[in-house]
XYZ file of C-alpha atoms in Angstrom:
317
model
C -2.148 -5.806 -22.759
C -3.257 -4.515 -19.373
C -6.130 -2.081 -19.003
C -6.431 0.645 -16.375
C -8.493 -1.488 -14.018
C -5.845 -4.222 -14.133
C -3.092 -1.741 -13.272
C -5.230 -0.227 -10.532
C -5.908 -3.656 -9.017
C -2.206 -4.546 -9.013
C -1.454 -1.215 -7.348
C -4.135 -1.962 -4.749
C -2.457 -5.289 -3.965
C 0.835 -3.545 -3.307
C -0.683 -0.715 -1.248
C -2.987 -2.928 0.827
C -6.262 -1.583 -0.587
C -8.936 -4.143 -1.394
C -11.098 -3.899 -4.523
C -14.537 -5.474 -4.716
C -13.994 -7.788 -7.704
C -10.815 -9.526 -6.419
C -12.347 -9.817 -2.947
C -15.439 -11.488 -4.398
C -13.183 -13.756 -6.469
C -11.141 -14.945 -3.478
C -14.311 -15.700 -1.496
C -15.874 -17.619 -4.402
C -12.600 -19.506 -4.991
C -12.253 -20.687 -1.397
C -15.903 -21.690 -1.028
C -15.815 -23.583 -4.336
C -12.573 -25.352 -3.408
C -13.936 -26.251 0.044
C -16.648 -28.420 -1.521
C -14.078 -30.446 -3.486
C -13.559 -33.108 -0.770
C -17.307 -33.690 -0.460
C -17.653 -34.188 -4.219
C -14.712 -36.619 -4.243
C -16.487 -38.734 -1.616
C -19.773 -38.540 -3.524
C -18.288 -39.868 -6.769
C -18.710 -43.575 -7.501
C -15.187 -44.070 -8.910
C -11.900 -44.488 -7.075
C -10.248 -41.383 -5.586
C -7.436 -41.345 -8.155
C -9.916 -41.918 -10.980
C -11.908 -38.933 -9.681
C -8.720 -36.855 -9.924
C -8.228 -38.074 -13.501
C -11.732 -37.049 -14.561
C -11.632 -33.617 -12.893
C -8.506 -32.804 -14.894
C -9.563 -34.581 -18.102
C -12.821 -32.642 -18.356
C -11.044 -29.353 -17.653
C -8.274 -29.766 -20.248
C -10.433 -29.048 -23.356
C -11.792 -25.901 -21.732
C -8.287 -24.706 -20.824
C -7.011 -25.289 -24.364
C -10.007 -23.446 -25.844
C -9.314 -20.489 -23.559
C -5.643 -20.543 -24.547
C -6.519 -20.611 -28.257
C -9.068 -17.830 -27.779
C -6.223 -15.755 -26.347
C -4.276 -16.410 -29.578
C -1.822 -18.648 -27.802
C -0.456 -21.948 -29.126
C 0.272 -24.157 -26.082
C 2.150 -26.811 -28.082
C 4.411 -24.221 -29.701
C 4.952 -22.518 -26.349
C 6.121 -25.848 -24.923
C 9.472 -25.568 -26.689
C 12.333 -25.469 -24.235
C 10.283 -26.363 -21.161
C 9.334 -29.993 -21.852
C 11.150 -31.248 -18.757
C 9.638 -28.565 -16.535
C 6.103 -29.333 -17.715
C 6.663 -33.072 -17.331
C 7.930 -32.678 -13.752
C 5.166 -30.234 -12.876
C 2.500 -32.468 -14.376
C 3.814 -35.483 -12.471
C 3.836 -33.494 -9.216
C 0.309 -32.228 -9.911
C -0.885 -35.774 -10.580
C 0.727 -36.988 -7.366
C -0.782 -34.089 -5.444
C -4.336 -34.841 -6.599
C -3.958 -38.606 -6.227
C -2.579 -38.312 -2.694
C -5.088 -35.663 -1.620
C -8.107 -37.523 -3.000
C -6.906 -40.688 -1.273
C -6.541 -38.814 2.013
C -10.013 -37.291 1.648
C -11.557 -40.764 1.787
C -9.724 -41.593 5.034
C -9.762 -38.500 7.267
C -12.226 -35.721 8.094
C -13.095 -33.085 5.501
C -11.701 -30.351 7.775
C -8.335 -32.107 8.225
C -8.121 -32.929 4.524
C -8.581 -29.250 3.663
C -6.129 -27.969 6.275
C -3.345 -30.410 5.402
C -4.039 -30.038 1.691
C -3.071 -26.363 2.090
C 0.346 -27.214 3.546
C 1.973 -25.914 0.356
C 1.277 -22.482 1.878
C 4.126 -23.143 4.321
C 6.392 -25.200 2.078
C 6.626 -22.681 -0.772
C 8.044 -19.883 1.443
C 10.660 -22.344 2.723
C 11.700 -22.900 -0.901
C 11.997 -19.130 -1.226
C 14.230 -18.946 1.834
C 16.517 -21.639 0.430
C 17.010 -20.185 -3.048
C 17.452 -16.660 -1.677
C 19.659 -17.865 1.211
C 17.602 -15.775 3.618
C 16.165 -16.448 7.043
C 12.376 -16.260 7.426
C 10.912 -13.150 9.026
C 9.857 -13.201 12.670
C 6.191 -13.619 11.792
C 6.932 -16.375 9.286
C 8.947 -18.238 11.917
C 6.047 -17.954 14.351
C 3.707 -19.198 11.602
C 5.816 -22.280 10.935
C 5.987 -23.103 14.658
C 2.219 -22.667 15.052
C 1.576 -24.836 11.999
C 3.817 -27.566 13.389
C 2.026 -27.507 16.736
C -1.411 -27.448 15.145
C -0.567 -30.298 12.793
C 0.747 -32.358 15.712
C -2.511 -31.848 17.619
C -4.661 -32.740 14.625
C -2.626 -35.822 13.773
C -2.592 -36.919 17.408
C -6.377 -36.709 17.467
C -6.599 -38.653 14.198
C -4.321 -41.335 15.621
C -6.690 -41.664 18.595
C -9.612 -42.214 16.211
C -7.927 -44.823 14.003
C -4.829 -45.619 11.992
C -6.940 -44.969 8.883
C -7.589 -41.358 9.942
C -3.905 -40.771 10.645
C -3.004 -42.237 7.246
C -5.510 -39.849 5.658
C -3.832 -36.875 7.337
C -0.425 -38.025 6.086
C -1.717 -38.512 2.531
C -3.083 -34.945 2.547
C 0.148 -33.566 4.011
C 2.158 -35.350 1.310
C -0.228 -33.894 -1.273
C 0.606 -30.410 -0.041
C 4.318 -31.122 -0.471
C 3.783 -32.278 -4.047
C 1.608 -29.261 -4.772
C 4.478 -27.008 -3.688
C 6.693 -28.710 -6.306
C 3.968 -28.200 -8.910
C 3.657 -24.548 -7.917
C 7.419 -24.015 -8.245
C 7.393 -25.565 -11.724
C 4.359 -23.500 -12.722
C 5.976 -20.285 -11.486
C 9.067 -20.970 -13.573
C 7.026 -21.945 -16.626
C 5.091 -18.684 -16.334
C 8.285 -16.843 -17.169
C 7.877 -18.247 -20.698
C 4.184 -19.071 -21.069
C 0.954 -17.184 -20.264
C -1.494 -18.418 -17.611
C -4.053 -20.262 -19.759
C -1.612 -22.270 -21.934
C 0.508 -23.061 -18.858
C -2.508 -24.476 -17.010
C -3.532 -26.413 -20.109
C -0.077 -27.940 -20.582
C 0.450 -28.914 -16.942
C -3.043 -30.387 -16.712
C -2.529 -32.377 -19.903
C 0.780 -33.782 -18.637
C -0.943 -34.957 -15.426
C -3.568 -37.056 -17.226
C -1.527 -40.142 -18.149
C 0.068 -40.599 -14.682
C -3.373 -40.314 -13.037
C -4.952 -42.825 -15.419
C -2.094 -45.317 -15.075
C -2.096 -45.067 -11.277
C -5.851 -45.593 -11.039
C -5.528 -48.681 -13.262
C -2.636 -50.075 -11.189
C -4.679 -49.592 -8.021
C -7.583 -51.463 -9.574
C -10.024 -48.610 -9.110
C -13.321 -48.241 -10.881
C -12.641 -45.845 -13.753
C -15.927 -45.245 -15.573
C -18.562 -43.600 -13.367
C -22.189 -44.594 -13.239
C -23.109 -41.079 -12.086
C -21.261 -38.258 -13.816
C -22.845 -35.428 -11.800
C -20.345 -35.287 -8.855
C -17.359 -35.383 -11.215
C -18.807 -32.731 -13.511
C -19.564 -30.441 -10.572
C -16.071 -31.140 -9.165
C -14.516 -30.079 -12.476
C -16.602 -26.926 -12.770
C -16.313 -25.868 -9.127
C -12.777 -26.846 -8.092
C -10.780 -27.171 -11.290
C -12.255 -24.282 -13.282
C -14.169 -21.858 -11.037
C -12.064 -22.307 -7.889
C -8.630 -22.331 -9.504
C -9.622 -19.645 -12.010
C -10.893 -17.213 -9.368
C -7.880 -17.962 -7.153
C -5.427 -17.224 -9.985
C -7.178 -13.906 -10.665
C -7.324 -12.849 -7.007
C -3.687 -13.685 -6.210
C -2.397 -10.847 -8.377
C -4.785 -8.233 -7.008
C -5.011 -8.707 -3.234
C -2.563 -8.054 -0.383
C -1.147 -11.189 1.288
C -3.011 -10.682 4.571
C -6.380 -10.743 2.774
C -5.432 -13.916 0.884
C -4.382 -15.541 4.151
C -7.622 -14.624 5.892
C -9.694 -15.783 2.935
C -7.980 -19.175 2.997
C -9.564 -19.741 6.397
C -12.903 -20.109 4.619
C -11.857 -23.467 3.195
C -11.447 -25.445 6.457
C -14.474 -23.667 7.982
C -16.766 -24.572 5.081
C -15.298 -28.082 4.823
C -15.651 -28.622 8.575
C -19.289 -27.502 8.599
C -19.989 -29.690 5.577
C -18.364 -32.715 7.228
C -20.365 -32.117 10.407
C -23.709 -31.822 8.562
C -23.229 -34.611 6.012
C -21.006 -37.112 7.856
C -21.447 -36.109 11.516
C -17.700 -35.381 11.764
C -17.694 -33.532 15.079
C -14.581 -31.671 16.169
C -13.245 -32.016 19.722
C -11.536 -29.263 21.705
C -8.122 -30.553 20.593
C -9.302 -30.462 16.969
C -10.465 -26.856 17.313
C -7.204 -25.785 18.949
C -5.118 -27.542 16.300
C -7.234 -26.100 13.482
C -7.007 -22.614 15.029
C -3.210 -22.825 15.255
C -2.951 -23.849 11.604
C -5.473 -21.171 10.606
C -3.516 -18.431 12.385
C -0.334 -19.738 10.759
C -1.965 -19.464 7.319
C -2.388 -15.748 7.956
C 0.975 -15.055 9.605
C 3.041 -16.882 6.976
C 1.953 -14.202 4.488
C 3.018 -11.245 6.650
C 6.028 -9.225 5.684
C 7.831 -9.031 2.326
C 8.652 -12.307 0.538
C 12.268 -13.358 0.028
C 14.033 -11.332 -2.668
C 14.322 -14.162 -5.169
C 10.699 -15.139 -4.682
C 9.627 -11.519 -5.132
C 11.514 -11.280 -8.418
C 9.921 -14.506 -9.637
C 6.456 -13.227 -8.673
C 7.063 -9.946 -10.555
C 7.898 -11.881 -13.706
C 4.730 -13.943 -13.380
C 2.582 -10.859 -12.952
C 4.192 -9.085 -15.904
C 3.292 -12.033 -18.144
C -0.380 -12.130 -17.142
C -2.733 -11.456 -20.021
C -5.831 -9.398 -19.310
C -7.114 -10.973 -16.069
C-alpha cells in the first residue's frame, strides 16, 4: 500500500521536481557504490570469491526483509524458475567479470565501463519496441563509443593487462543489462525484496563454482573489507539506488551517476597513484556526458509500460 509521500514522490519524478529524501538516497547510493572497487582490491581472497561473499552475506538480510514484508520468496518463485535462473547466472557473471576487471585496470575505468548497462538497456528497449532512439540518445551512444575508444586506447598504451581489465568491465556491463532485463520482468510477478533475494540466491552457486575452478583463495583471513563491501555496495548502495530510481527524474539520475567515476577516480589517485592523462579525462568526460544524455527524452513505449508495472508493484519504499 502506498502512502501519500510515496505518491507525491512518484509524481515529482514524472514532473521533474526533486524531493530531498530521494536526492539524498541517490547521492548516498553512488558514493557507496564508488568505493566497491577499492574494497574488492583490499580483500585477501580472489576477485570472484569476493563477489561470492558480498552476495552470500547479503542473502540472509534480503530474505529477512522479504519475510518481514509478509512475502514468501520460495512460493513467489512459481512460474519464473527459468527467469530467476537466467538472471542469477547473468548477475554472477556480471560480478565475476567486473571484480576481475577491477584488479587489472584503474578504479575510474572500472567504474565507467561497469556502468555500460546504462547504454545497453535502452538499446534493448529500442529492439523490443521496434523504435529508433531519440536524437539525444543517439548522440549519447556516439559519445559513449568515442569515450570508450579513448579510454581503451590509453589502457592499451599502459599494458595489455589494463586493456583486458577494461574489456572485463565492459563485458560485466553487458551481463548486468541481461540481469536487469530479467529482474524487470520478474518484478511483474514478485515484489522488490523477494526478487532481490531470489536472484541473489541463484547467483551464489555459479560464483562459488567459478572461484573454485579458477583456484582462488576462498576463505578470507580478514573479513572487514568483504563485510564493508556487502554493507556498502550490496545493501546500502543497491537499496538506496532502488528507492531513488522510482522517485527522481531521469536527468537527475544521470547526473548523480557521474559521482561514481569521480569518487572512484579520486580514490584511485590517492590510494594507488592512478593519475589520469588528458586523453583519460576527455574519454571519461565523453562517457559522463553520455550517461546524462542517454536518459533524456521519453523511454521507448514498451520499456515505459514495463517500468510502470514495476513501479505499481513496489511495496512501501
